[in-house]
mmCIF file of C-alpha atoms in Angstrom:
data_model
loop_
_atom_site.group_PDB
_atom_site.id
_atom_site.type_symbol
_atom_site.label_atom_id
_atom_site.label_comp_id
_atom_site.label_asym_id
_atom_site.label_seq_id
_atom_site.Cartn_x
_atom_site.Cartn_y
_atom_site.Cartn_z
ATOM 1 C CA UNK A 635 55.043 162.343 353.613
ATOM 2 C CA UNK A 636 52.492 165.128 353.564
ATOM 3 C CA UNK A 637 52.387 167.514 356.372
ATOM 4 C CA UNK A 638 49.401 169.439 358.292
ATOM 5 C CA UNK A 639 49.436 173.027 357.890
ATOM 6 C CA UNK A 640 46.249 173.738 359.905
ATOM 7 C CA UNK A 641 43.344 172.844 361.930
ATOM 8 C CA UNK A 642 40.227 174.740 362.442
ATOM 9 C CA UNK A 643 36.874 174.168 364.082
ATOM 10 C CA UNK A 644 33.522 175.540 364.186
ATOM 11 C CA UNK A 645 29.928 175.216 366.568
ATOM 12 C CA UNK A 646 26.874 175.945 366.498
ATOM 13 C CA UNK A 647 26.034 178.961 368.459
ATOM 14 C CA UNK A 648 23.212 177.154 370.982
ATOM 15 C CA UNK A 649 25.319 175.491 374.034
ATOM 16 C CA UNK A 650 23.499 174.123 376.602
ATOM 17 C CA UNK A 651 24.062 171.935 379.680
ATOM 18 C CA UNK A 652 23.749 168.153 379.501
ATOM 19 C CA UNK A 653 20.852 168.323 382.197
ATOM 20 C CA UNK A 654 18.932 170.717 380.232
ATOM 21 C CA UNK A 655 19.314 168.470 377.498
ATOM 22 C CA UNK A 656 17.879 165.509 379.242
ATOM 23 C CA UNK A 657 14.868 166.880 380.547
ATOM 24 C CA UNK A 658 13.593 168.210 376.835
ATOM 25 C CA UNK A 659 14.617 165.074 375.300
ATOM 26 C CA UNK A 660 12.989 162.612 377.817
ATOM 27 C CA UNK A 661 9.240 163.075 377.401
ATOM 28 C CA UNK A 662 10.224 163.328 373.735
ATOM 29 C CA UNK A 663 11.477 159.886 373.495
ATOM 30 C CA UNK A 664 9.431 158.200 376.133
ATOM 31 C CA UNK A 665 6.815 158.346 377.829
ATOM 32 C CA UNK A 666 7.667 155.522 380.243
ATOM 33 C CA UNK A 667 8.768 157.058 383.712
ATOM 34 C CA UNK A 668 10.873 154.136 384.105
ATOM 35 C CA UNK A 669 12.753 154.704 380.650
ATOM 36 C CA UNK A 670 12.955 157.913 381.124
ATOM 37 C CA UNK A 671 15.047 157.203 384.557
ATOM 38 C CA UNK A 672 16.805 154.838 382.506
ATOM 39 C CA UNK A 673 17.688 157.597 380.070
ATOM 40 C CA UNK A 674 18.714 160.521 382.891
ATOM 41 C CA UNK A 675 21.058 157.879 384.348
ATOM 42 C CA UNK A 676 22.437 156.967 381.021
ATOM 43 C CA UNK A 677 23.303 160.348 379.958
ATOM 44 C CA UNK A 678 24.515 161.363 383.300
ATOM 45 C CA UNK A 679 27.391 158.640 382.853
ATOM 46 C CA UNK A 680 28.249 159.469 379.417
ATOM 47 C CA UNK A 681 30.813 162.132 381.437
ATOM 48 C CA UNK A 682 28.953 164.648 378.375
ATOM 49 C CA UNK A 683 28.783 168.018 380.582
ATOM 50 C CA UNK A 684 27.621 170.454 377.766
ATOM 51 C CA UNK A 685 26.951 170.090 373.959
ATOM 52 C CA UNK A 686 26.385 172.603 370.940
ATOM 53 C CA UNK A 687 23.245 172.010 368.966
ATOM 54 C CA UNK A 688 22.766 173.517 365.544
ATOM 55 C CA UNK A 689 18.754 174.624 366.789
ATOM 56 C CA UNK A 690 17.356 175.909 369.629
ATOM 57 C CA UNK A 691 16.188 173.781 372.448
ATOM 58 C CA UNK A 692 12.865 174.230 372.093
ATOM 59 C CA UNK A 693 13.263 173.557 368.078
ATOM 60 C CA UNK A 694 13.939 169.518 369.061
ATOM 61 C CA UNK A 695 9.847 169.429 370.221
ATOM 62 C CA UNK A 696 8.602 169.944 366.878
ATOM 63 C CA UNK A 697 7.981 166.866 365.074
ATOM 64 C CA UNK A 698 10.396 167.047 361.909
ATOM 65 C CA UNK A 699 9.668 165.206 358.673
ATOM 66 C CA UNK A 700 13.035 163.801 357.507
ATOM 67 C CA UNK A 701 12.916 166.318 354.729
ATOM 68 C CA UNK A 702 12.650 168.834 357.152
ATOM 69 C CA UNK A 703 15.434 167.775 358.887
ATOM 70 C CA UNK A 704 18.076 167.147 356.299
ATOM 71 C CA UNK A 705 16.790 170.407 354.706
ATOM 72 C CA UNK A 706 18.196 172.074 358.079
ATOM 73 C CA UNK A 707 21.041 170.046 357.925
ATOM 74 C CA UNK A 708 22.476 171.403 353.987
ATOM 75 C CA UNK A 709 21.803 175.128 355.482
ATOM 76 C CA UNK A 710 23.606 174.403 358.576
ATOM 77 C CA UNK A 711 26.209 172.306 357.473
ATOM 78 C CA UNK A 712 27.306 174.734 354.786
ATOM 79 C CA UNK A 713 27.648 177.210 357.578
ATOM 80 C CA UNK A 714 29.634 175.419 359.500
ATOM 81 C CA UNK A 715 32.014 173.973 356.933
ATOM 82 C CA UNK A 716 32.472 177.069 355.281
ATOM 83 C CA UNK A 717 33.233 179.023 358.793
ATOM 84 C CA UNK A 718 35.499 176.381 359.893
ATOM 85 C CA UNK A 719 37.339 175.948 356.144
ATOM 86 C CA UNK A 720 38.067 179.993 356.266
ATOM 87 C CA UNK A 721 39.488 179.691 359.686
ATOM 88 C CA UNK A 722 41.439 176.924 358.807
ATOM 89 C CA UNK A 723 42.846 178.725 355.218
ATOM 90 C CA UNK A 724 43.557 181.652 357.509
ATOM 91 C CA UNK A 725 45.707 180.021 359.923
ATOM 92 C CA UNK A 726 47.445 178.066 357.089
ATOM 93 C CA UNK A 727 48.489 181.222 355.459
ATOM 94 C CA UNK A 728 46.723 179.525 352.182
ATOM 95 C CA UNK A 729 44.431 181.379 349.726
ATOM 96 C CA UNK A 730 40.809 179.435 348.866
ATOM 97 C CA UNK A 731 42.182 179.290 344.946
ATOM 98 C CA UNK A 732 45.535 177.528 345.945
ATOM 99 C CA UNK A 733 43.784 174.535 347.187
ATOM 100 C CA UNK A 734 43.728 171.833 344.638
ATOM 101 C CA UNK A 735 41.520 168.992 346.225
ATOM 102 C CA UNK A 736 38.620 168.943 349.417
ATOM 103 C CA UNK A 737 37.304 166.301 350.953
ATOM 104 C CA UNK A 738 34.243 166.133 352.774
ATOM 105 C CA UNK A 739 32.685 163.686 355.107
ATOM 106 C CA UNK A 740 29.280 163.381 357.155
ATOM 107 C CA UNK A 741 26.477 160.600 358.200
ATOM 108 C CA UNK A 742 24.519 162.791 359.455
ATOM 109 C CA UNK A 743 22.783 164.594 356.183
ATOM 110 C CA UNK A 744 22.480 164.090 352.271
ATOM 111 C CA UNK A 745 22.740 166.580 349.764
ATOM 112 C CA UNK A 746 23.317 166.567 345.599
ATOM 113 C CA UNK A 747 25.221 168.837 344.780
ATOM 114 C CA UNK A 748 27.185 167.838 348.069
ATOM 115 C CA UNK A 749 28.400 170.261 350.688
ATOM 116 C CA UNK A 750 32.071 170.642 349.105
ATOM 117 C CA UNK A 751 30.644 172.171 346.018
ATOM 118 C CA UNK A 752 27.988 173.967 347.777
ATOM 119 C CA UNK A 753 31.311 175.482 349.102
ATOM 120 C CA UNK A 754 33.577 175.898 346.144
ATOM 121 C CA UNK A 755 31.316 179.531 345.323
ATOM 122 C CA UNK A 756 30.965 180.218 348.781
ATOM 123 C CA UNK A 757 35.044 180.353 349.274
ATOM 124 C CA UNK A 758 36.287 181.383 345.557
ATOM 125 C CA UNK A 759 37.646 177.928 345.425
ATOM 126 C CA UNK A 760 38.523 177.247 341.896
ATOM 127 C CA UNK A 761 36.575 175.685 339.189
ATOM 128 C CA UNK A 762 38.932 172.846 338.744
ATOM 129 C CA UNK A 763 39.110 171.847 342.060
ATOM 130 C CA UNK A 764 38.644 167.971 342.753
ATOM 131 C CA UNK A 765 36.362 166.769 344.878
ATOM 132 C CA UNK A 766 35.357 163.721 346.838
ATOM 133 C CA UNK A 767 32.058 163.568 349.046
ATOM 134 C CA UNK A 768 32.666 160.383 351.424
ATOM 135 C CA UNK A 769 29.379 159.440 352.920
ATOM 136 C CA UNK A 770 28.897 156.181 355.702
ATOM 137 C CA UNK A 771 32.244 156.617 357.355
ATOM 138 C CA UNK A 772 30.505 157.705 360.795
ATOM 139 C CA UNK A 773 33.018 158.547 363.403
ATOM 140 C CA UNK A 774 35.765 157.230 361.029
ATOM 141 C CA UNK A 775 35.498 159.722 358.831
ATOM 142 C CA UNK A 776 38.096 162.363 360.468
ATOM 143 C CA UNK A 777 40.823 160.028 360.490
ATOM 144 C CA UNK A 778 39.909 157.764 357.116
ATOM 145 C CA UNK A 779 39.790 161.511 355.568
ATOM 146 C CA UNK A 780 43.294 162.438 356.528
ATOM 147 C CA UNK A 781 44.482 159.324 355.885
ATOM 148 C CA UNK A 782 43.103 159.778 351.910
ATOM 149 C CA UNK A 783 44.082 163.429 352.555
ATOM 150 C CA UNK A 784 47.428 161.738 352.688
ATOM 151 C CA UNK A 785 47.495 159.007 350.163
ATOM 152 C CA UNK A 786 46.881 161.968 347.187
ATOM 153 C CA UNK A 787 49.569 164.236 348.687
ATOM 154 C CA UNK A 788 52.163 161.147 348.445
ATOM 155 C CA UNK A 789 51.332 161.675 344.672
ATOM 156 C CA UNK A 790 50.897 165.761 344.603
ATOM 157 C CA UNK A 791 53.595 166.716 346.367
ATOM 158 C CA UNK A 792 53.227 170.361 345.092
ATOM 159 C CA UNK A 793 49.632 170.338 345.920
ATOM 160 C CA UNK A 794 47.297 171.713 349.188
ATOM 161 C CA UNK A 795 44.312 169.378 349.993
ATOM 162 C CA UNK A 796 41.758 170.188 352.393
ATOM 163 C CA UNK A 797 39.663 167.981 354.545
ATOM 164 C CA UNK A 798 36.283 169.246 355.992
ATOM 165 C CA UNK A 799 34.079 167.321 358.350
ATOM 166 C CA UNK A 800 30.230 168.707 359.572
ATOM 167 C CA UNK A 801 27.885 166.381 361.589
ATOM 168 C CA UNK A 802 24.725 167.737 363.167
ATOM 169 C CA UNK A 803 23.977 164.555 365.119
ATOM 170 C CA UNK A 804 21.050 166.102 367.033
ATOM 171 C CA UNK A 805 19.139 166.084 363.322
ATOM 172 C CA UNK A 806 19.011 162.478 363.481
ATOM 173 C CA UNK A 807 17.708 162.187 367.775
ATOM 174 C CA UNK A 808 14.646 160.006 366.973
ATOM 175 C CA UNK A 809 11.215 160.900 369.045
ATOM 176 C CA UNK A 810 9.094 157.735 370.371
ATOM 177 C CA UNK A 811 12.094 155.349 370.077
ATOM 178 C CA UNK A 812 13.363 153.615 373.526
ATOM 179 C CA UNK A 813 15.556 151.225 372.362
ATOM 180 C CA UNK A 814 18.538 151.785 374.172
ATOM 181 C CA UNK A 815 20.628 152.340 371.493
ATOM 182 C CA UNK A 816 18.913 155.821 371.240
ATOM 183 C CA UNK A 817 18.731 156.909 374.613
ATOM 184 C CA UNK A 818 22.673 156.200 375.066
ATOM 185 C CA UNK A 819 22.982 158.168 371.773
ATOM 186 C CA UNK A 820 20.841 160.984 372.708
ATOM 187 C CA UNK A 821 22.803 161.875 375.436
ATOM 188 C CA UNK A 822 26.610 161.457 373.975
ATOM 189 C CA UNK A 823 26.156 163.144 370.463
ATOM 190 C CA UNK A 824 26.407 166.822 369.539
ATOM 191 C CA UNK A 825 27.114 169.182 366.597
ATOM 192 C CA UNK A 826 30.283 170.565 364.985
ATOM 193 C CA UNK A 827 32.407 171.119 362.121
ATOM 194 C CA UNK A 828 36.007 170.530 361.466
ATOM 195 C CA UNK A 829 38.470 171.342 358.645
ATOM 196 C CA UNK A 830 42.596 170.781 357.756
ATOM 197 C CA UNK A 831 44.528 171.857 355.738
ATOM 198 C CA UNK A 832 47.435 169.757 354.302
ATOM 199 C CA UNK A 833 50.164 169.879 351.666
ATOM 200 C CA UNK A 834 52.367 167.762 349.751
ATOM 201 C CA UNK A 835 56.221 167.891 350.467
ATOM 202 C CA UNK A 836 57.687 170.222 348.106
ATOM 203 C CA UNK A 837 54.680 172.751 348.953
ATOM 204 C CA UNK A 838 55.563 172.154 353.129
ATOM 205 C CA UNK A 839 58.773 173.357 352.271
ATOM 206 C CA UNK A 840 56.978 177.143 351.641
ATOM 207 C CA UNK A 841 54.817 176.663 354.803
ATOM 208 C CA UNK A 842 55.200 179.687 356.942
ATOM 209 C CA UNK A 843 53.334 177.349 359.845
ATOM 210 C CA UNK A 844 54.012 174.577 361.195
ATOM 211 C CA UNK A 845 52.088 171.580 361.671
ATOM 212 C CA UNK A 846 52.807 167.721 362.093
ATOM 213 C CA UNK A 847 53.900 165.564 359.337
ATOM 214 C CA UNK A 848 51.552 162.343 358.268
ATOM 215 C CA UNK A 849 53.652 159.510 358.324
ATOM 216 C CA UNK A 850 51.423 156.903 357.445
ATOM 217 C CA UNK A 851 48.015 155.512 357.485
ATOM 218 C CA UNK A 852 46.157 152.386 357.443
ATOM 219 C CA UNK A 853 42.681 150.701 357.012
ATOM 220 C CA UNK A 854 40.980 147.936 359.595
ATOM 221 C CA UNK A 855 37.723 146.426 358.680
ATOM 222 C CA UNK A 856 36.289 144.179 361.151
ATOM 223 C CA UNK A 857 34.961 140.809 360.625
ATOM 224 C CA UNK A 858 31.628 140.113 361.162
ATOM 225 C CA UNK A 859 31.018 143.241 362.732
ATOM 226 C CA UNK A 860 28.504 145.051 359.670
ATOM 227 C CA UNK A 861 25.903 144.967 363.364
ATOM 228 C CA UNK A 862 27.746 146.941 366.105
ATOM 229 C CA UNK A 863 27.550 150.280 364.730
ATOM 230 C CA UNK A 864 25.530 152.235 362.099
ATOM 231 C CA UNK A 865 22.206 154.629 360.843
ATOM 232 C CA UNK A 866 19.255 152.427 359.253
ATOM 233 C CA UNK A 867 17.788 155.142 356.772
ATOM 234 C CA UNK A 868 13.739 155.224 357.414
ATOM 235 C CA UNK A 869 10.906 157.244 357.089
ATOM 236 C CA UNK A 870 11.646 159.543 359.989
ATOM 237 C CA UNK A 871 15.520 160.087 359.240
ATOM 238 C CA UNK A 872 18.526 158.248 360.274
ATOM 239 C CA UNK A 873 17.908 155.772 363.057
ATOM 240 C CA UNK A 874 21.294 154.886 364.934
ATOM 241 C CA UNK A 875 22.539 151.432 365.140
ATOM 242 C CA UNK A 876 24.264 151.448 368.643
ATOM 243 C CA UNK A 877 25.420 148.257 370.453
ATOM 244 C CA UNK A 878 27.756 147.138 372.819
ATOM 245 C CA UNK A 879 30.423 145.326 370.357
ATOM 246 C CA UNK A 880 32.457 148.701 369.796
ATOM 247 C CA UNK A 881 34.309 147.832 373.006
ATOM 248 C CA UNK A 882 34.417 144.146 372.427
ATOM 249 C CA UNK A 883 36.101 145.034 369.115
ATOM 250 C CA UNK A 884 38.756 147.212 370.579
ATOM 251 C CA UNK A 885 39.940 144.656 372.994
ATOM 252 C CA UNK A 886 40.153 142.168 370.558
ATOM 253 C CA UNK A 887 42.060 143.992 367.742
ATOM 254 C CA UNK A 888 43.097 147.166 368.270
ATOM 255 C CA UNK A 889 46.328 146.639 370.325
ATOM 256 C CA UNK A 890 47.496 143.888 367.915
ATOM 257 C CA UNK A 891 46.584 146.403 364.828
ATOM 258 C CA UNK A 892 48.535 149.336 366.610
ATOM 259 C CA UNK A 893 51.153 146.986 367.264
ATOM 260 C CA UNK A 894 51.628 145.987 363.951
ATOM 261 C CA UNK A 895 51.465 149.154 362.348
ATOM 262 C CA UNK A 896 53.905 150.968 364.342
ATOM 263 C CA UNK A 897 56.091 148.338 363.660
ATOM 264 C CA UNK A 898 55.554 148.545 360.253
ATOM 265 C CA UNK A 899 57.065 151.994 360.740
ATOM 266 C CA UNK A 900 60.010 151.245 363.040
ATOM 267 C CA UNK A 901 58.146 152.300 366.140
ATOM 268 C CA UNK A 902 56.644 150.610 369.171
ATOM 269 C CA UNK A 903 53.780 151.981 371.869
ATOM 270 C CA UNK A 904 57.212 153.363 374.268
ATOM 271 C CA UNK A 905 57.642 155.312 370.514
ATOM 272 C CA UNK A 906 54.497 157.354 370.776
ATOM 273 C CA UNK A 907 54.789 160.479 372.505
ATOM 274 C CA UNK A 908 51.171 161.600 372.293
ATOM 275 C CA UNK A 909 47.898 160.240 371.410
ATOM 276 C CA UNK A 910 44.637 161.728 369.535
ATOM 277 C CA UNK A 911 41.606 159.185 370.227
ATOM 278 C CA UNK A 912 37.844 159.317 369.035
ATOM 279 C CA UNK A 913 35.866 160.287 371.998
ATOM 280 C CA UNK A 914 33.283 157.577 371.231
ATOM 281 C CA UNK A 915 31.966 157.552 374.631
ATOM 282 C CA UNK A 916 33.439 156.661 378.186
ATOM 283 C CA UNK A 917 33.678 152.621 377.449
ATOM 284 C CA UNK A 918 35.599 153.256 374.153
ATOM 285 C CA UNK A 919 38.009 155.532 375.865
ATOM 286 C CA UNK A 920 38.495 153.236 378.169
ATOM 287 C CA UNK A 921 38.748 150.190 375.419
ATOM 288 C CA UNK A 922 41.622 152.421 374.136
ATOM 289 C CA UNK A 923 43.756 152.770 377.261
ATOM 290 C CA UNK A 924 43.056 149.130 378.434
ATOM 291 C CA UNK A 925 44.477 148.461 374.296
ATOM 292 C CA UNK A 926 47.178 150.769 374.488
ATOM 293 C CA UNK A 927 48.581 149.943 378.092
ATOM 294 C CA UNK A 928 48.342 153.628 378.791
ATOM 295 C CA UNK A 929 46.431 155.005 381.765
ATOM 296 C CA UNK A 930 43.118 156.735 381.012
ATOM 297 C CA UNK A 931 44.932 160.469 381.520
ATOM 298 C CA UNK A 932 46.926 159.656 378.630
ATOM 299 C CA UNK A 933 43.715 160.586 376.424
ATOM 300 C CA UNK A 934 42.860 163.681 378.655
ATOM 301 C CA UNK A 935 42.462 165.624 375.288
ATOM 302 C CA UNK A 936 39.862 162.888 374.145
ATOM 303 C CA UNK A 937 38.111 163.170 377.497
ATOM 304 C CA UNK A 938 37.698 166.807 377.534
ATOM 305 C CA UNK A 939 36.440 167.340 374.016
ATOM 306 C CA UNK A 940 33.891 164.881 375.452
ATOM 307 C CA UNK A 941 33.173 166.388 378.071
ATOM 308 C CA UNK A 942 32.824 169.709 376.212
ATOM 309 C CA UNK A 943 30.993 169.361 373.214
ATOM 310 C CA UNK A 944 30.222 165.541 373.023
ATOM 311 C CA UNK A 945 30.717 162.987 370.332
ATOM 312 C CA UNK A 946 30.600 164.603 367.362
ATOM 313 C CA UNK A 947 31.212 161.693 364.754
ATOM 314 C CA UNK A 948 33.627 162.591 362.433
ATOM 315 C CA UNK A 949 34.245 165.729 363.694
ATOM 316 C CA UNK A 950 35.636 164.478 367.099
ATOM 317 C CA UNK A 951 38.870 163.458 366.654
ATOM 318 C CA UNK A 952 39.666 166.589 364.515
ATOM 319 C CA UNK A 953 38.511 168.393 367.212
ATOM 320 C CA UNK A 954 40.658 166.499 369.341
ATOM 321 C CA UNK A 955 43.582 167.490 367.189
ATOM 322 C CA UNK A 956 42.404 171.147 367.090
ATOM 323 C CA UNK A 957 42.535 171.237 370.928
ATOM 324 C CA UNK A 958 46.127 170.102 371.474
ATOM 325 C CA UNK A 959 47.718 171.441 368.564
ATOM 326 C CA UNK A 960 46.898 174.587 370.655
ATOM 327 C CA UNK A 961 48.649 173.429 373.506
ATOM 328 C CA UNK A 962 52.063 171.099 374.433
ATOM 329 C CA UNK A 963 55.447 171.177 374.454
ATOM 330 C CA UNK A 964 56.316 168.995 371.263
ATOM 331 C CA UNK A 965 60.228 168.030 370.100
ATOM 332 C CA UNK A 966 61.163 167.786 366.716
ATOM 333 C CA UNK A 967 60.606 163.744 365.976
ATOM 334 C CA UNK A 968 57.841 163.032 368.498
ATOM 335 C CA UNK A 969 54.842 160.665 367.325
ATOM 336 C CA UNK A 970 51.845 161.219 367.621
ATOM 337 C CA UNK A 971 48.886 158.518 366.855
ATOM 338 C CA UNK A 972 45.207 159.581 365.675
ATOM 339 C CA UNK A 973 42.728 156.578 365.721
ATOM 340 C CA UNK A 974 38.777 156.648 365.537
ATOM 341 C CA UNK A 975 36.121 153.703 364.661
ATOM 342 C CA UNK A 976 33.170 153.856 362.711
ATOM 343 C CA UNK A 977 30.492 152.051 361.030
ATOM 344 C CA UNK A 978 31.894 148.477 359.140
ATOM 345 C CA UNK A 979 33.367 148.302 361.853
ATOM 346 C CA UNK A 980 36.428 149.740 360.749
ATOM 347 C CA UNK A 981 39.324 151.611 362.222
ATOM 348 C CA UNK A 982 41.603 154.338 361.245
ATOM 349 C CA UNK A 983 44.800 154.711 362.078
ATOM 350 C CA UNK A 984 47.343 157.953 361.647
ATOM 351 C CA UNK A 985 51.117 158.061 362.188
ATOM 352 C CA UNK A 986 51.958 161.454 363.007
ATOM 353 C CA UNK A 987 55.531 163.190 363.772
ATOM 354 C CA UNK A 988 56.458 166.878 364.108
ATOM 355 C CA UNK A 989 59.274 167.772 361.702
ATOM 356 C CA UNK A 990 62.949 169.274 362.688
ATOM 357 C CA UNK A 991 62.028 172.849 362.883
ATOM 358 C CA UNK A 992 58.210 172.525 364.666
ATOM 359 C CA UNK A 993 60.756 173.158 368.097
ATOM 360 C CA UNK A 994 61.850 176.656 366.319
ATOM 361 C CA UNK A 995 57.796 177.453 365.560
#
């Protein structure tokens, strides 16, 4: 097993209502009154109340180049990671030169050299350090990164890995396109970084905090399902590929998938104590409880991370995490399952149980 020491996030600094939001955005997009009614009512259900964006308002009314735009995003994105890395270091009790491997995942920004070694300077993270940059895992990315965050630790037991997630959706908002895969997106995604910390066995035994141990993890990838979700690189950035299927896809695999893998690790859904879902949007949420036979206020924490700073992609269900590690009353040998989709479509799962002395912490 490998265990979480710590969980840290990090915002932008501009927060503004959802309605404020909409009524920049809309002549932006469209010009078409009827659209743009289509588009207040759209985000208006997405149960988004505020989001975080990484410029100000009026910023979003220039018209970016792409450059432009993923320019912003390696400043920003460096920010963020780096702020949310040191908080996340802090509360581990870790030093920046202990950690021997980070991970990084976004879709929503390129950069050579990529963000982690923008950061290994930035943090005194040593020379040596590995690295892995995991582009195209979307929302996915969170969980698929903990769950490699994992699969090294089962081999480095002595080792501390870290995990750091940025997305700065609102770089990628595309003006003049009402398709409705944009409007829908425009008013569900928002900014925000993410980062864990976790260490082999041997090195949890030396923890002096105490997080939950990863049990296990494992991989879905969809059939025929390369359509339902995505970004189409083009001349003005990354266009989103947004469709109804995500739901589809949950009801049609997900409970057998969860099923299974619980089993796998002598559990069943009555086994799970708590649950840490992708806020996707209000119909995947939903997909989720119909899948897990749980009613909808057994992803409250999902639901209010939506409601709070939006879908951030990859960042979400770390956030997620963030948020109730924070809170609860946990026993030693609950279970906890973290899940998210992304692009492929593909689906992450994450066993997760809180070790004999988390009751003493």
């Amino acid at each position: 097993m490998s265990r979480i020491a710590a969980v840290a996030t990090a915002l932008p600094p501009y927060r503004y209502p959802q309605a404020e939001i909409t009524e920049m955005l809309a002549p932006m997009i469209t010009s078409d009154p009827a659209k743009q009614a289509v588009m207040r009512r759209l985000h208006e259900g997405s149960k988004v109340a505020t989001r975080h964006l990484v410029m100000p308002l009026e910023r979003y009314r220039e018209a970016l180049t792409f450059t432009q735009s993923n320019d912003s995003f390696v400043e920003h994105a460096t920010d963020l990671a780096e702020t949310a890395t040191r908080r996340a270091l802090e509360r581990a009790g870790i030093t920046a030169d202990e950690v021997d491997l980070v991970i990084f995942t976004s879709v929503t920004g390129v950069s050579a050299p990529s963000i982690d070694a923008l950061l290994v300077p930035r943090l005194g993270l040593r020379p040596d350090v590995k690295r892995v940059p995991m582009f195209g895992l979307g929302c996915v990315g969170g969980a698929a990164g903990l769950g490699r965050l994992h699969d090294y630790l089962l081999g480095h037991p002595d080792d501390v890995a870290v995990l750091v997630s940025v997305e700065l959706c609102s770089l990628t908002v595309q003006r003049d396109d009402d398709s409705m895969a944009n409007l829908v997106a425009s008013g569900l995604f928002g900014d925000g970084a993410a980062a864990v910390i976790a260490v082999g066995a041997r090195r949890a035994e030396r923890l002096t905090t105490m997080g939950p141990d990863i049990i296990d993890a494992r991989s879905h990838l969809y059939p025929d399902s390369g359509h339902v979700l995505g970004f189409t690189p083009g001349s003005t950035g990354f266009r989103i590929v947004l469709t109804g299927g995500i739901s589809d896809a949950v009801d049609e695999h997900f409970s057998h998938d969860v099923v299974e893998f619980l089993g796998d690790n002598g559990l069943d859904l009555a086994g799970v104590s708590e649950y840490f879902a992708h806020p996707g949007g209000p119909r995947v949420l939903e997909a989720f409880a119909r899948a897990l036979d749980v009613a909808d206020s057994a992803l409250d924490a999902s639901w209010k991370s939506m409601a709070a700073v939006g879908n951030l992609s990859s960042s979400s269900v770390l956030h997620v995490l963030a948020d109730s590690l924070d809170t609860g009353d946990r026993r030693s040998g609950d279970s906890g399952l973290l899940f998210a989709l992304g692009p492929g479509l593909s689906a992450e799962l994450i066993l997760l149980r809180w070790p004999e002395t988390a009751a003493a912490a």
